[in-house]
Amino acid sequence: MLAVEGLNAWYGQAQALFDVSLSVGEGELVVIQGLNGAGKSTLLQSLIGIGPRAQGRIEWQGLPITDWPAHRRARAGLGFVAEDRRLFTGLSVKENLWIAVPLGTASSGQATPAQRFNRVMALFPQLQTMLHRPASQMSGGEQQMLALARTLMTAPRLLLLDEPCEGIAPVLVAAMRDALLQLAREGVAMLVAEQNNLLARHAQRVLVLTSGRIDSAA
Ligand code: ATP
C-alpha cells in the first residue's frame, strides 16, 4: 500500500536521508529503529509531506504522491502522530478529538464519526474519564494517547507513528502498546519509529536506519 523508493532528504546542504527504500503492505506493522539523529523523524515527516526538501518516489495505493501536500496525503488515508504530539493544549480532550473529524469524513465512507469516537473511547478508556479536561492538564502519556486518538478520528489506513511509547509513564507505555497491537490486529497498517523494542517483536519487518541509510531488514 505504501512503497518508497530512493528517498533522499536535505536540511539545507546537509543530507539527512540517503536512498531510502521500504514498503508497508496492507495491515502490516513495520518498525524503524535507529539512534537519535539517525533520520527516523525526517523519514516519517517526508512520508506525510511535512519534511525538508526531498527527492525520490513515494507511492500510496499505486499513486505517486511525492508532490502531494500534507493535507492531501492525510485525506487519502495517511495518519501521522508526531513525537511532540501537536495537540491544541487549550482545548479539552473532547474538542481535540472532534476537531479532527471534518478531515476524516472526506476519506472514510465507513464508520461514522460517532462510531469512530466510540471506538477510540473503547481503545483508550483513560480518555473517557477526562473528556472535559484541557490537554495542557494531562500527563505526557495521556497526551500521547490523545494525539493517537485524534489521528484515529480521521480513520487512517496507515498510521505513521514517531516514538509513540517514548518518555511516558510505564503504566501508560503498556496501555499504549496494547492499543497499538489491538489496532494492528484490526488491520490498521503501521510504520512506527521506536528506539525500544516494544513493538519490534510484534512487527512483520524491522528496518534499521543508520545515519540516514537503511542498513538491514529482518
Ligand atoms: P530522534 O530520535 O532524536 O528524534 P531521529 O532518528 O528522528 O532522531 P531526525 O530528527 O530525523 O532523527 O534527524 C536526522 C538528522 O537531521 C540529524 O542529523 C538532525 O540533526 C538533522 N535535523 C533534524 N531536523 C533538522 C532541522 N530542522 N534542521 C536541520 N537539521 C535537522
PDB file of C-alpha atoms and ligand atoms in Angstrom:
ATOM      1  CA  MET A   1       0.000   0.000   0.000  1.00  0.00           C
ATOM      2  CA  LEU A   2       2.949   2.344   0.714  1.00  0.00           C
ATOM      3  CA  ALA A   3       6.067   1.987  -1.412  1.00  0.00           C
ATOM      4  CA  VAL A   4       9.090   4.257  -1.058  1.00  0.00           C
ATOM      5  CA  GLU A   5      11.994   4.152  -3.454  1.00  0.00           C
ATOM      6  CA  GLY A   6      15.246   6.067  -3.440  1.00  0.00           C
ATOM      7  CA  LEU A   7      14.146   8.736  -0.968  1.00  0.00           C
ATOM      8  CA  ASN A   8      16.729  11.421  -0.237  1.00  0.00           C
ATOM      9  CA  ALA A   9      16.159  14.442   2.006  1.00  0.00           C
ATOM     10  CA  TRP A  10      18.179  17.531   2.861  1.00  0.00           C
ATOM     11  CA  TYR A  11      18.148  20.214   5.546  1.00  0.00           C
ATOM     12  CA  GLY A  12      19.831  22.983   3.572  1.00  0.00           C
ATOM     13  CA  GLN A  13      23.062  21.430   2.319  1.00  0.00           C
ATOM     14  CA  ALA A  14      23.059  18.635   4.909  1.00  0.00           C
ATOM     15  CA  GLN A  15      21.673  15.363   3.628  1.00  0.00           C
ATOM     16  CA  ALA A  16      19.548  13.512   6.241  1.00  0.00           C
ATOM     17  CA  LEU A  17      18.179  10.579   4.199  1.00  0.00           C
ATOM     18  CA  PHE A  18      20.137   8.566   1.634  1.00  0.00           C
ATOM     19  CA  ASP A  19      18.371   6.443  -0.933  1.00  0.00           C
ATOM     20  CA  VAL A  20      15.794   5.030   1.483  1.00  0.00           C
ATOM     21  CA  SER A  21      13.501   2.337   0.116  1.00  0.00           C
ATOM     22  CA  LEU A  22      10.814   0.495   2.049  1.00  0.00           C
ATOM     23  CA  SER A  23       7.292  -0.760   1.778  1.00  0.00           C
ATOM     24  CA  VAL A  24       4.331  -1.290   4.075  1.00  0.00           C
ATOM     25  CA  GLY A  25       1.700  -3.753   2.943  1.00  0.00           C
ATOM     26  CA  GLU A  26      -1.995  -3.885   3.805  1.00  0.00           C
ATOM     27  CA  GLY A  27      -2.355  -4.455   7.575  1.00  0.00           C
ATOM     28  CA  GLU A  28       1.400  -4.731   8.180  1.00  0.00           C
ATOM     29  CA  LEU A  29       3.293  -3.449  11.205  1.00  0.00           C
ATOM     30  CA  VAL A  30       6.725  -2.192  10.178  1.00  0.00           C
ATOM     31  CA  VAL A  31       9.147  -0.755  12.735  1.00  0.00           C
ATOM     32  CA  ILE A  32      12.022   1.647  12.058  1.00  0.00           C
ATOM     33  CA  GLN A  33      14.782   1.614  14.618  1.00  0.00           C
ATOM     34  CA  GLY A  34      17.796   3.866  14.877  1.00  0.00           C
ATOM     35  CA  LEU A  35      19.738   6.032  17.265  1.00  0.00           C
ATOM     36  CA  ASN A  36      18.967   9.679  17.961  1.00  0.00           C
ATOM     37  CA  GLY A  37      19.648  11.642  14.805  1.00  0.00           C
ATOM     38  CA  ALA A  38      19.500   8.592  12.522  1.00  0.00           C
ATOM     39  CA  GLY A  39      16.700  10.179  10.487  1.00  0.00           C
ATOM     40  CA  LYS A  40      13.553   8.428  11.765  1.00  0.00           C
ATOM     41  CA  SER A  41      11.542  11.625  12.233  1.00  0.00           C
ATOM     42  CA  THR A  42      12.779  13.026   8.935  1.00  0.00           C
ATOM     43  CA  LEU A  43      11.636   9.869   7.169  1.00  0.00           C
ATOM     44  CA  LEU A  44       8.149   9.883   8.696  1.00  0.00           C
ATOM     45  CA  GLN A  45       7.779  13.610   8.084  1.00  0.00           C
ATOM     46  CA  SER A  46       8.836  13.161   4.461  1.00  0.00           C
ATOM     47  CA  LEU A  47       6.196  10.476   4.008  1.00  0.00           C
ATOM     48  CA  ILE A  48       3.400  12.641   5.379  1.00  0.00           C
ATOM     49  CA  GLY A  49       4.645  15.667   3.432  1.00  0.00           C
ATOM     50  CA  ILE A  50       5.983  17.952   6.171  1.00  0.00           C
ATOM     51  CA  GLY A  51       9.654  17.060   5.869  1.00  0.00           C
ATOM     52  CA  PRO A  52      12.539  19.037   4.441  1.00  0.00           C
ATOM     53  CA  ARG A  53      13.397  19.146   0.717  1.00  0.00           C
ATOM     54  CA  ALA A  54      13.178  15.608  -0.609  1.00  0.00           C
ATOM     55  CA  GLN A  55      13.615  13.636  -3.791  1.00  0.00           C
ATOM     56  CA  GLY A  56      12.532  10.112  -4.606  1.00  0.00           C
ATOM     57  CA  ARG A  57       9.389   8.147  -5.231  1.00  0.00           C
ATOM     58  CA  ILE A  58       6.570   7.689  -2.711  1.00  0.00           C
ATOM     59  CA  GLU A  59       3.606   5.634  -3.860  1.00  0.00           C
ATOM     60  CA  TRP A  60       0.390   5.250  -1.936  1.00  0.00           C
ATOM     61  CA  GLN A  61      -2.006   2.611  -3.193  1.00  0.00           C
ATOM     62  CA  GLY A  62      -0.353   2.723  -6.578  1.00  0.00           C
ATOM     63  CA  LEU A  63      -0.443   6.520  -6.924  1.00  0.00           C
ATOM     64  CA  PRO A  64       2.709   8.661  -6.904  1.00  0.00           C
ATOM     65  CA  ILE A  65       2.165  11.111  -4.031  1.00  0.00           C
ATOM     66  CA  THR A  66       5.651  12.626  -3.802  1.00  0.00           C
ATOM     67  CA  ASP A  67       4.333  16.011  -4.925  1.00  0.00           C
ATOM     68  CA  TRP A  68       1.141  15.942  -2.879  1.00  0.00           C
ATOM     69  CA  PRO A  69       0.818  18.419   0.013  1.00  0.00           C
ATOM     70  CA  ALA A  70       0.350  17.003   3.517  1.00  0.00           C
ATOM     71  CA  HIS A  71      -3.397  17.632   3.719  1.00  0.00           C
ATOM     72  CA  ARG A  72      -3.983  15.636   0.538  1.00  0.00           C
ATOM     73  CA  ARG A  73      -1.929  12.713   1.865  1.00  0.00           C
ATOM     74  CA  ALA A  74      -3.907  12.841   5.126  1.00  0.00           C
ATOM     75  CA  ARG A  75      -7.200  12.837   3.261  1.00  0.00           C
ATOM     76  CA  ALA A  76      -6.024   9.841   1.246  1.00  0.00           C
ATOM     77  CA  GLY A  77      -5.643   7.829   4.471  1.00  0.00           C
ATOM     78  CA  LEU A  78      -2.182   8.555   5.882  1.00  0.00           C
ATOM     79  CA  GLY A  79      -2.327   9.390   9.599  1.00  0.00           C
ATOM     80  CA  PHE A  80       0.652  10.853  11.438  1.00  0.00           C
ATOM     81  CA  VAL A  81       1.379  11.267  15.142  1.00  0.00           C
ATOM     82  CA  ALA A  82       4.430  13.463  15.742  1.00  0.00           C
ATOM     83  CA  GLU A  83       6.892  12.889  18.552  1.00  0.00           C
ATOM     84  CA  ASP A  84       5.879  16.257  20.070  1.00  0.00           C
ATOM     85  CA  ARG A  85       2.139  15.383  19.800  1.00  0.00           C
ATOM     86  CA  ARG A  86       0.995  18.757  18.442  1.00  0.00           C
ATOM     87  CA  LEU A  87      -2.195  18.960  20.472  1.00  0.00           C
ATOM     88  CA  PHE A  88      -4.363  22.018  20.961  1.00  0.00           C
ATOM     89  CA  THR A  89      -3.356  22.379  24.585  1.00  0.00           C
ATOM     90  CA  GLY A  90      -6.035  24.983  25.412  1.00  0.00           C
ATOM     91  CA  LEU A  91      -8.814  22.711  24.136  1.00  0.00           C
ATOM     92  CA  SER A  92     -10.391  19.826  26.020  1.00  0.00           C
ATOM     93  CA  VAL A  93      -9.848  16.166  25.225  1.00  0.00           C
ATOM     94  CA  LYS A  94     -13.255  16.008  23.538  1.00  0.00           C
ATOM     95  CA  GLU A  95     -12.589  19.126  21.480  1.00  0.00           C
ATOM     96  CA  ASN A  96      -9.204  17.820  20.389  1.00  0.00           C
ATOM     97  CA  LEU A  97     -10.897  14.657  19.151  1.00  0.00           C
ATOM     98  CA  TRP A  98     -13.788  16.248  17.304  1.00  0.00           C
ATOM     99  CA  ILE A  99     -11.634  18.892  15.664  1.00  0.00           C
ATOM    100  CA  ALA A 100     -10.090  16.097  13.578  1.00  0.00           C
ATOM    101  CA  VAL A 101     -13.388  14.919  12.171  1.00  0.00           C
ATOM    102  CA  PRO A 102     -14.038  17.087   9.068  1.00  0.00           C
ATOM    103  CA  LEU A 103     -10.726  15.910   7.634  1.00  0.00           C
ATOM    104  CA  GLY A 104     -11.599  12.272   8.208  1.00  0.00           C
ATOM    105  CA  THR A 105     -15.138  12.465   6.980  1.00  0.00           C
ATOM    106  CA  ALA A 106     -13.895  13.033   3.453  1.00  0.00           C
ATOM    107  CA  SER A 107     -11.716   9.939   3.425  1.00  0.00           C
ATOM    108  CA  SER A 108     -13.647   7.269   5.237  1.00  0.00           C
ATOM    109  CA  GLY A 109     -17.003   6.260   3.819  1.00  0.00           C
ATOM    110  CA  GLN A 110     -17.212   3.569   6.507  1.00  0.00           C
ATOM    111  CA  ALA A 111     -17.575   4.231  10.221  1.00  0.00           C
ATOM    112  CA  THR A 112     -19.486   7.378  11.154  1.00  0.00           C
ATOM    113  CA  PRO A 113     -17.706   9.971  13.302  1.00  0.00           C
ATOM    114  CA  ALA A 114     -19.798   8.853  16.303  1.00  0.00           C
ATOM    115  CA  GLN A 115     -18.750   5.245  15.747  1.00  0.00           C
ATOM    116  CA  ARG A 116     -15.126   6.298  15.481  1.00  0.00           C
ATOM    117  CA  PHE A 117     -15.439   8.257  18.703  1.00  0.00           C
ATOM    118  CA  ASN A 118     -16.875   5.217  20.500  1.00  0.00           C
ATOM    119  CA  ARG A 119     -14.103   3.016  19.142  1.00  0.00           C
ATOM    120  CA  VAL A 120     -11.445   5.449  20.310  1.00  0.00           C
ATOM    121  CA  MET A 121     -13.052   5.558  23.769  1.00  0.00           C
ATOM    122  CA  ALA A 122     -13.034   1.754  23.923  1.00  0.00           C
ATOM    123  CA  LEU A 123      -9.382   1.707  22.924  1.00  0.00           C
ATOM    124  CA  PHE A 124      -8.401   4.390  25.454  1.00  0.00           C
ATOM    125  CA  PRO A 125     -10.796   4.184  28.414  1.00  0.00           C
ATOM    126  CA  GLN A 126      -8.414   6.542  30.273  1.00  0.00           C
ATOM    127  CA  LEU A 127      -9.505   9.363  27.976  1.00  0.00           C
ATOM    128  CA  GLN A 128     -13.183   8.799  28.696  1.00  0.00           C
ATOM    129  CA  THR A 129     -12.666   9.893  32.293  1.00  0.00           C
ATOM    130  CA  MET A 130     -11.128  13.210  31.270  1.00  0.00           C
ATOM    131  CA  LEU A 131     -13.150  14.333  28.269  1.00  0.00           C
ATOM    132  CA  HIS A 132     -13.556  17.886  29.557  1.00  0.00           C
ATOM    133  CA  ARG A 133     -10.002  18.367  30.784  1.00  0.00           C
ATOM    134  CA  PRO A 134      -7.764  20.759  28.847  1.00  0.00           C
ATOM    135  CA  ALA A 135      -4.990  18.868  27.088  1.00  0.00           C
ATOM    136  CA  SER A 136      -2.480  21.093  28.925  1.00  0.00           C
ATOM    137  CA  GLN A 137      -3.515  19.408  32.198  1.00  0.00           C
ATOM    138  CA  MET A 138      -2.775  15.857  31.058  1.00  0.00           C
ATOM    139  CA  SER A 139       0.359  13.838  31.666  1.00  0.00           C
ATOM    140  CA  GLY A 140       2.744  13.169  28.797  1.00  0.00           C
ATOM    141  CA  GLY A 141       1.412   9.659  28.330  1.00  0.00           C
ATOM    142  CA  GLU A 142      -2.204  10.795  28.360  1.00  0.00           C
ATOM    143  CA  GLN A 143      -1.336  13.444  25.795  1.00  0.00           C
ATOM    144  CA  GLN A 144       0.308  10.794  23.667  1.00  0.00           C
ATOM    145  CA  MET A 145      -2.881   8.728  23.794  1.00  0.00           C
ATOM    146  CA  LEU A 146      -4.940  11.758  22.869  1.00  0.00           C
ATOM    147  CA  ALA A 147      -2.664  12.512  19.915  1.00  0.00           C
ATOM    148  CA  LEU A 148      -3.108   8.966  18.638  1.00  0.00           C
ATOM    149  CA  ALA A 149      -6.850   9.034  19.354  1.00  0.00           C
ATOM    150  CA  ARG A 150      -7.187  12.290  17.428  1.00  0.00           C
ATOM    151  CA  THR A 151      -5.452  10.796  14.418  1.00  0.00           C
ATOM    152  CA  LEU A 152      -7.713   7.729  14.649  1.00  0.00           C
ATOM    153  CA  MET A 153     -10.744  10.029  14.363  1.00  0.00           C
ATOM    154  CA  THR A 154      -9.639  10.628  10.760  1.00  0.00           C
ATOM    155  CA  ALA A 155      -9.913   6.867  10.063  1.00  0.00           C
ATOM    156  CA  PRO A 156      -6.390   6.458   8.658  1.00  0.00           C
ATOM    157  CA  ARG A 157      -5.487   3.367   6.642  1.00  0.00           C
ATOM    158  CA  LEU A 158      -1.819   3.689   7.528  1.00  0.00           C
ATOM    159  CA  LEU A 159      -0.541   5.159  10.787  1.00  0.00           C
ATOM    160  CA  LEU A 160       2.891   6.797  10.841  1.00  0.00           C
ATOM    161  CA  LEU A 161       3.964   6.993  14.477  1.00  0.00           C
ATOM    162  CA  ASP A 162       7.059   8.760  15.785  1.00  0.00           C
ATOM    163  CA  GLU A 163       8.194   7.135  19.050  1.00  0.00           C
ATOM    164  CA  PRO A 164       4.676   6.644  20.460  1.00  0.00           C
ATOM    165  CA  CYS A 165       5.866   4.992  23.687  1.00  0.00           C
ATOM    166  CA  GLU A 166       8.778   7.306  24.415  1.00  0.00           C
ATOM    167  CA  GLY A 167       9.024   9.393  27.578  1.00  0.00           C
ATOM    168  CA  ILE A 168       5.764   8.268  29.165  1.00  0.00           C
ATOM    169  CA  ALA A 169       4.979   6.538  32.452  1.00  0.00           C
ATOM    170  CA  PRO A 170       5.478   2.739  32.401  1.00  0.00           C
ATOM    171  CA  VAL A 171       1.822   2.003  33.127  1.00  0.00           C
ATOM    172  CA  LEU A 172       0.797   4.087  30.125  1.00  0.00           C
ATOM    173  CA  VAL A 173       3.513   2.546  27.966  1.00  0.00           C
ATOM    174  CA  ALA A 174       1.776  -0.807  28.402  1.00  0.00           C
ATOM    175  CA  ALA A 175      -1.627   0.686  27.626  1.00  0.00           C
ATOM    176  CA  MET A 176      -0.275   2.421  24.532  1.00  0.00           C
ATOM    177  CA  ARG A 177       1.493  -0.714  23.305  1.00  0.00           C
ATOM    178  CA  ASP A 178      -1.649  -2.805  23.830  1.00  0.00           C
ATOM    179  CA  ALA A 179      -3.794  -0.250  21.984  1.00  0.00           C
ATOM    180  CA  LEU A 180      -1.386  -0.236  19.049  1.00  0.00           C
ATOM    181  CA  LEU A 181      -1.298  -4.021  18.903  1.00  0.00           C
ATOM    182  CA  GLN A 182      -5.093  -4.086  19.049  1.00  0.00           C
ATOM    183  CA  LEU A 183      -5.218  -1.668  16.085  1.00  0.00           C
ATOM    184  CA  ALA A 184      -2.733  -3.858  14.224  1.00  0.00           C
ATOM    185  CA  ARG A 185      -4.952  -6.903  14.841  1.00  0.00           C
ATOM    186  CA  GLU A 186      -7.880  -4.918  13.452  1.00  0.00           C
ATOM    187  CA  GLY A 187      -5.908  -4.453  10.244  1.00  0.00           C
ATOM    188  CA  VAL A 188      -4.616  -0.869  10.564  1.00  0.00           C
ATOM    189  CA  ALA A 189      -1.209  -0.757   8.854  1.00  0.00           C
ATOM    190  CA  MET A 190       1.553   0.998  10.794  1.00  0.00           C
ATOM    191  CA  LEU A 191       5.019   2.358  10.259  1.00  0.00           C
ATOM    192  CA  VAL A 192       6.456   3.057  13.709  1.00  0.00           C
ATOM    193  CA  ALA A 193       9.733   4.691  14.711  1.00  0.00           C
ATOM    194  CA  GLU A 194      10.956   3.423  18.068  1.00  0.00           C
ATOM    195  CA  GLN A 195      14.204   3.036  19.968  1.00  0.00           C
ATOM    196  CA  ASN A 196      12.998   0.486  22.485  1.00  0.00           C
ATOM    197  CA  ASN A 197      11.778  -2.958  21.452  1.00  0.00           C
ATOM    198  CA  LEU A 198       8.151  -2.598  22.454  1.00  0.00           C
ATOM    199  CA  LEU A 199       6.607  -3.106  19.034  1.00  0.00           C
ATOM    200  CA  ALA A 200       9.556  -4.534  17.108  1.00  0.00           C
ATOM    201  CA  ARG A 201       8.990  -8.045  18.434  1.00  0.00           C
ATOM    202  CA  HIS A 202       5.456  -7.987  17.008  1.00  0.00           C
ATOM    203  CA  ALA A 203       6.417  -6.439  13.668  1.00  0.00           C
ATOM    204  CA  GLN A 204       6.376  -8.059  10.259  1.00  0.00           C
ATOM    205  CA  ARG A 205       9.594  -6.181   9.469  1.00  0.00           C
ATOM    206  CA  VAL A 206      12.156  -4.182  11.397  1.00  0.00           C
ATOM    207  CA  LEU A 207      14.226  -1.675   9.445  1.00  0.00           C
ATOM    208  CA  VAL A 208      17.350  -0.169  10.950  1.00  0.00           C
ATOM    209  CA  LEU A 209      18.211   3.368   9.985  1.00  0.00           C
ATOM    210  CA  THR A 210      21.833   4.414  10.495  1.00  0.00           C
ATOM    211  CA  SER A 211      22.932   7.937   9.578  1.00  0.00           C
ATOM    212  CA  GLY A 212      20.052   8.265   7.125  1.00  0.00           C
ATOM    213  CA  ARG A 213      20.521   4.872   5.460  1.00  0.00           C
ATOM    214  CA  ILE A 214      18.563   1.676   5.891  1.00  0.00           C
ATOM    215  CA  ASP A 215      21.218  -0.888   6.616  1.00  0.00           C
ATOM    216  CA  SER A 216      19.355  -4.099   7.320  1.00  0.00           C
ATOM    217  CA  ALA A 217      15.924  -5.652   7.229  1.00  0.00           C
ATOM    218  CA  ALA A 218      14.602  -8.617   9.126  1.00  0.00           C
TER     219      ALA A 218
HETATM  220  P1  ATP B   1      15.475  11.490  17.323  1.00  0.00           P
HETATM  221  O1  ATP B   1      15.173  10.138  17.812  1.00  0.00           O
HETATM  222  O2  ATP B   1      16.486  12.221  18.174  1.00  0.00           O
HETATM  223  O3  ATP B   1      14.253  12.322  17.014  1.00  0.00           O
HETATM  224  P2  ATP B   1      15.733  10.825  14.518  1.00  0.00           P
HETATM  225  O4  ATP B   1      16.225   9.476  14.195  1.00  0.00           O
HETATM  226  O5  ATP B   1      14.264  11.066  14.439  1.00  0.00           O
HETATM  227  O6  ATP B   1      16.255  11.271  15.936  1.00  0.00           O
HETATM  228  P3  ATP B   1      15.967  13.136  12.829  1.00  0.00           P
HETATM  229  O7  ATP B   1      15.319  14.037  13.843  1.00  0.00           O
HETATM  230  O8  ATP B   1      15.201  12.767  11.631  1.00  0.00           O
HETATM  231  O9  ATP B   1      16.493  11.817  13.547  1.00  0.00           O
HETATM  232  O10 ATP B   1      17.328  13.818  12.399  1.00  0.00           O
HETATM  233  C1  ATP B   1      18.118  13.338  11.302  1.00  0.00           C
HETATM  234  C2  ATP B   1      19.250  14.327  11.037  1.00  0.00           C
HETATM  235  O11 ATP B   1      18.703  15.549  10.536  1.00  0.00           O
HETATM  236  C3  ATP B   1      20.061  14.689  12.253  1.00  0.00           C
HETATM  237  O12 ATP B   1      21.401  14.855  11.857  1.00  0.00           O
HETATM  238  C4  ATP B   1      19.478  16.018  12.691  1.00  0.00           C
HETATM  239  O13 ATP B   1      20.438  16.804  13.335  1.00  0.00           O
HETATM  240  C5  ATP B   1      19.077  16.646  11.363  1.00  0.00           C
HETATM  241  N1  ATP B   1      17.894  17.529  11.515  1.00  0.00           N
HETATM  242  C6  ATP B   1      16.699  17.187  12.011  1.00  0.00           C
HETATM  243  N2  ATP B   1      15.847  18.228  11.990  1.00  0.00           N
HETATM  244  C7  ATP B   1      16.541  19.264  11.479  1.00  0.00           C
HETATM  245  C8  ATP B   1      16.235  20.630  11.188  1.00  0.00           C
HETATM  246  N3  ATP B   1      15.010  21.127  11.438  1.00  0.00           N
HETATM  247  N4  ATP B   1      17.198  21.396  10.656  1.00  0.00           N
HETATM  248  C9  ATP B   1      18.429  20.890  10.387  1.00  0.00           C
HETATM  249  N5  ATP B   1      18.791  19.617  10.620  1.00  0.00           N
HETATM  250  C10 ATP B   1      17.866  18.810  11.163  1.00  0.00           C
END
